[in-house]
Amino acid sequence: MTAPARILLADDHALVRRGVRLILDAEPDLTVVAEAADGAEAIAMVRDNDVDLAILDIAMPRRTGLQAARELARIRPGLRTLMLTMYDNEQFFFEALKAGASGYVPKSVADRDLVEACRAALRDEPFIYPGAESALIRTYLDRARAGARLPARPITEREEEILKLVAEGHSSKEIARLLVISVKTVERHRANLLQKLGLRDRLELTRYAIRVGLIEP
């Protein structure tokens, strides 16, 4: 018999990890071998464990699932990744693909679709959960008719890191220490974020971070 695929599961909610693990470990061809509570821990776990698939929650502390997926694609190009999310949003699907993931599964349908999504990812196939197909196709056709392209990513990866930390309530000094950059650099990125996104202050940055799934409300 072929050995089951080895899975890393990353979610900052222990109850979610427990439920997902029960679903996956019940399958003979899948087994969870490592768990992480945030994106940074997930990256460290992949460095230390031989895994075939990483399942990442989009909204996690320290590093989001999308940030972790981008880093994992750099350090382990052959690793398959799959996103879990509370947000049913076509932009997350495209961001997940750009980050190197095979697709994403809303937590609301994980009990139904996650196993199939894992198997698709391990076959190196993109996964679109059934309820999303019509919405994605409709969005694509609407944009094509209007001659529009998929919206470009509005901020850089570094700005995204700083936005997340600002929204989590960290001061400029704390952010500088965490990212090993100067306070002046943090302030410059923060000013760029406000200008790019057309926002006024930390509160509006926090609302934006919640809306795009960088942090949970």
Short mmCIF file of C-alpha atoms in Angstrom, two decimals:
data_model
loop_
_atom_site.label_atom_id
_atom_site.label_comp_id
_atom_site.label_asym_id
_atom_site.label_seq_id
_atom_site.Cartn_x
_atom_site.Cartn_y
_atom_site.Cartn_z
CA MET A 1 0.00 0.00 0.00
CA THR A 2 1.12 3.57 -0.72
CA ALA A 3 1.96 5.58 2.40
CA PRO A 4 -0.62 8.26 3.23
CA ALA A 5 0.13 11.85 2.23
CA ARG A 6 1.69 13.82 5.09
CA ILE A 7 -0.17 17.01 5.93
CA LEU A 8 0.69 20.15 7.91
CA LEU A 9 -2.40 21.88 9.32
CA ALA A 10 -2.14 25.57 10.31
CA ASP A 11 -4.98 27.46 12.00
CA ASP A 12 -4.95 29.72 15.04
CA HIS A 13 -8.09 28.09 16.45
CA ALA A 14 -7.38 24.78 18.23
CA LEU A 15 -11.00 23.63 17.82
CA VAL A 16 -10.83 24.14 14.05
CA ARG A 17 -7.56 22.18 13.88
CA ARG A 18 -9.09 19.37 15.91
CA GLY A 19 -12.16 19.17 13.67
CA VAL A 20 -10.16 19.28 10.44
CA ARG A 21 -7.74 16.69 11.77
CA LEU A 22 -10.62 14.31 12.54
CA ILE A 23 -11.87 14.67 8.95
CA LEU A 24 -8.44 14.05 7.40
CA ASP A 25 -7.16 11.31 9.70
CA ALA A 26 -10.30 9.28 8.96
CA GLU A 27 -9.06 8.88 5.36
CA PRO A 28 -6.59 6.04 4.65
CA ASP A 29 -4.57 8.12 2.16
CA LEU A 30 -4.21 11.27 4.33
CA THR A 31 -2.59 11.89 7.70
CA VAL A 32 -1.87 15.07 9.69
CA VAL A 33 1.74 14.94 10.93
CA ALA A 34 2.19 18.53 12.18
CA GLU A 35 0.07 21.43 13.44
CA ALA A 36 0.81 25.16 13.64
CA ALA A 37 -1.06 28.03 15.30
CA ASP A 38 0.14 30.80 12.95
CA GLY A 39 1.81 31.38 9.60
CA ALA A 40 5.33 31.83 10.98
CA GLU A 41 5.07 28.56 12.90
CA ALA A 42 3.79 26.83 9.77
CA ILE A 43 6.89 27.92 7.85
CA ALA A 44 9.15 26.66 10.65
CA MET A 45 7.25 23.34 10.77
CA VAL A 46 7.73 22.80 7.03
CA ARG A 47 11.45 23.39 7.43
CA ASP A 48 11.58 20.71 10.16
CA ASN A 49 9.09 18.13 8.81
CA ASP A 50 8.74 16.14 5.62
CA VAL A 51 5.25 17.10 4.48
CA ASP A 52 3.44 16.75 1.14
CA LEU A 53 0.65 19.27 1.68
CA ALA A 54 0.18 22.37 3.84
CA ILE A 55 -3.37 23.44 4.71
CA LEU A 56 -3.28 27.09 5.79
CA ASP A 57 -5.96 29.30 7.30
CA ILE A 58 -5.96 32.63 5.45
CA ALA A 59 -6.33 34.83 8.57
CA MET A 60 -3.66 33.92 11.15
CA PRO A 61 -1.44 35.91 13.53
CA ARG A 62 2.18 36.83 12.67
CA ARG A 63 1.93 35.59 9.08
CA THR A 64 -1.32 35.09 7.18
CA GLY A 65 -1.93 31.94 5.20
CA LEU A 66 -1.27 33.83 1.96
CA GLN A 67 2.02 35.20 3.30
CA ALA A 68 3.03 31.73 4.50
CA ALA A 69 2.08 30.20 1.14
CA ARG A 70 4.30 32.66 -0.72
CA GLU A 71 7.23 31.88 1.57
CA LEU A 72 6.65 28.11 1.35
CA ALA A 73 6.60 28.34 -2.46
CA ARG A 74 10.06 29.93 -2.23
CA ILE A 75 11.62 27.48 0.24
CA ARG A 76 9.81 24.26 -0.83
CA PRO A 77 8.77 24.62 -4.49
CA GLY A 78 7.36 21.08 -4.66
CA LEU A 79 5.10 21.46 -1.62
CA ARG A 80 1.37 21.63 -2.33
CA THR A 81 -0.67 24.20 -0.40
CA LEU A 82 -4.39 24.65 0.16
CA MET A 83 -6.14 27.57 1.87
CA LEU A 84 -8.92 27.41 4.45
CA THR A 85 -11.03 30.51 4.88
CA MET A 86 -14.10 31.94 6.55
CA TYR A 87 -14.43 34.32 3.58
CA ASP A 88 -16.22 33.25 0.40
CA ASN A 89 -14.52 35.77 -1.89
CA GLU A 90 -13.31 35.27 -5.46
CA GLN A 91 -10.40 37.66 -4.91
CA PHE A 92 -9.03 35.29 -2.24
CA PHE A 93 -9.20 32.46 -4.75
CA PHE A 94 -7.06 34.35 -7.25
CA GLU A 95 -4.69 35.59 -4.52
CA ALA A 96 -4.33 31.99 -3.32
CA LEU A 97 -3.42 30.84 -6.84
CA LYS A 98 -0.91 33.68 -7.21
CA ALA A 99 0.63 32.66 -3.85
CA GLY A 100 1.19 29.15 -5.21
CA ALA A 101 -1.80 27.42 -3.60
CA SER A 102 -3.98 24.90 -5.40
CA GLY A 103 -7.14 26.70 -4.29
CA TYR A 104 -9.20 27.30 -1.18
CA VAL A 105 -12.01 25.77 0.81
CA PRO A 106 -14.45 27.79 2.95
CA LYS A 107 -14.62 26.42 6.49
CA SER A 108 -18.40 26.24 6.16
CA VAL A 109 -18.06 23.37 3.64
CA ALA A 110 -14.82 21.80 4.91
CA ASP A 111 -16.57 18.65 6.12
CA ARG A 112 -17.91 18.12 2.61
CA ASP A 113 -15.15 19.33 0.29
CA LEU A 114 -11.82 19.33 2.13
CA VAL A 115 -10.84 15.71 1.45
CA GLU A 116 -11.51 16.11 -2.26
CA ALA A 117 -9.57 19.40 -2.23
CA CYS A 118 -6.57 17.71 -0.58
CA ARG A 119 -6.53 14.93 -3.16
CA ALA A 120 -6.78 17.46 -6.01
CA ALA A 121 -3.90 19.49 -4.56
CA LEU A 122 -1.75 16.37 -4.20
CA ARG A 123 -2.42 15.61 -7.88
CA ASP A 124 -1.25 19.18 -8.59
CA GLU A 125 -4.70 20.19 -9.80
CA PRO A 126 -6.47 23.46 -8.89
CA PHE A 127 -9.51 23.02 -6.67
CA ILE A 128 -12.64 25.14 -6.96
CA TYR A 129 -15.28 24.13 -4.46
CA PRO A 130 -18.58 23.47 -6.26
CA GLY A 131 -20.49 26.49 -4.98
CA ALA A 132 -17.82 28.89 -6.27
CA GLU A 133 -17.71 27.80 -9.90
CA SER A 134 -20.72 29.75 -11.18
CA ALA A 135 -19.72 32.89 -9.25
CA LEU A 136 -16.13 32.75 -10.54
CA ILE A 137 -17.22 32.16 -14.13
CA ARG A 138 -19.81 34.94 -13.92
CA THR A 139 -17.22 37.36 -12.49
CA TYR A 140 -14.72 36.43 -15.21
CA LEU A 141 -17.29 36.86 -18.00
CA ASP A 142 -18.48 40.20 -16.61
CA ARG A 143 -14.90 41.49 -16.53
CA ALA A 144 -14.17 40.12 -20.01
CA ARG A 145 -17.27 41.83 -21.47
CA ALA A 146 -16.21 45.10 -19.85
CA GLY A 147 -12.66 44.71 -21.17
CA ALA A 148 -11.35 44.76 -17.59
CA ARG A 149 -8.45 42.76 -16.19
CA LEU A 150 -8.22 41.12 -12.78
CA PRO A 151 -7.45 43.93 -10.29
CA ALA A 152 -3.75 44.23 -9.54
CA ARG A 153 -2.50 43.60 -6.03
CA PRO A 154 -2.69 47.08 -4.49
CA ILE A 155 0.12 46.72 -1.94
CA THR A 156 3.51 45.00 -1.74
CA GLU A 157 4.24 41.96 0.44
CA ARG A 158 6.20 44.14 2.90
CA GLU A 159 3.34 46.65 3.09
CA GLU A 160 0.94 43.76 3.70
CA GLU A 161 3.12 42.54 6.61
CA ILE A 162 3.14 46.03 8.13
CA LEU A 163 -0.61 46.51 7.56
CA LYS A 164 -1.32 43.27 9.41
CA LEU A 165 0.87 44.24 12.38
CA VAL A 166 -0.61 47.76 12.54
CA ALA A 167 -4.11 46.28 12.52
CA GLU A 168 -3.13 43.89 15.32
CA GLY A 169 -2.26 46.93 17.46
CA HIS A 170 1.55 46.91 17.33
CA SER A 171 3.41 50.21 17.64
CA SER A 172 5.96 51.35 15.04
CA LYS A 173 8.79 50.40 17.42
CA GLU A 174 7.36 46.89 17.91
CA ILE A 175 6.89 46.43 14.16
CA ALA A 176 10.46 47.60 13.51
CA ARG A 177 11.76 45.07 16.03
CA LEU A 178 9.63 42.21 14.66
CA LEU A 179 10.63 42.84 11.03
CA VAL A 180 14.21 43.91 11.80
CA ILE A 181 13.86 47.26 10.05
CA SER A 182 14.09 50.87 11.24
CA VAL A 183 11.19 52.78 12.77
CA LYS A 184 11.59 55.34 9.97
CA THR A 185 11.08 52.58 7.39
CA VAL A 186 7.95 51.40 9.19
CA GLU A 187 6.55 54.94 9.21
CA ARG A 188 7.30 55.35 5.50
CA HIS A 189 5.50 52.10 4.64
CA ARG A 190 2.58 53.11 6.83
CA ALA A 191 2.28 56.48 5.06
CA ASN A 192 2.43 54.69 1.68
CA LEU A 193 -0.37 52.36 2.80
CA LEU A 194 -2.63 55.24 3.77
CA GLN A 195 -1.97 56.98 0.47
CA LYS A 196 -2.35 53.89 -1.75
CA LEU A 197 -5.53 52.70 -0.07
CA GLY A 198 -7.05 56.17 0.37
CA LEU A 199 -7.37 55.70 4.15
CA ARG A 200 -6.90 58.18 6.99
CA ASP A 201 -5.79 56.41 10.15
CA ARG A 202 -5.11 53.17 12.05
CA LEU A 203 -8.84 52.47 12.53
CA GLU A 204 -9.47 52.55 8.78
CA LEU A 205 -6.36 50.41 8.17
CA THR A 206 -7.74 47.88 10.66
CA ARG A 207 -11.13 47.81 8.95
CA TYR A 208 -9.42 47.27 5.61
CA ALA A 209 -7.28 44.44 7.05
CA ILE A 210 -10.44 42.71 8.32
CA ARG A 211 -12.19 43.17 4.98
CA VAL A 212 -9.35 41.55 3.00
CA GLY A 213 -8.88 38.74 5.52
CA LEU A 214 -5.51 39.73 7.04
CA ILE A 215 -7.03 39.58 10.52
CA GLU A 216 -10.32 38.32 11.91
CA PRO A 217 -12.87 40.70 13.44
#
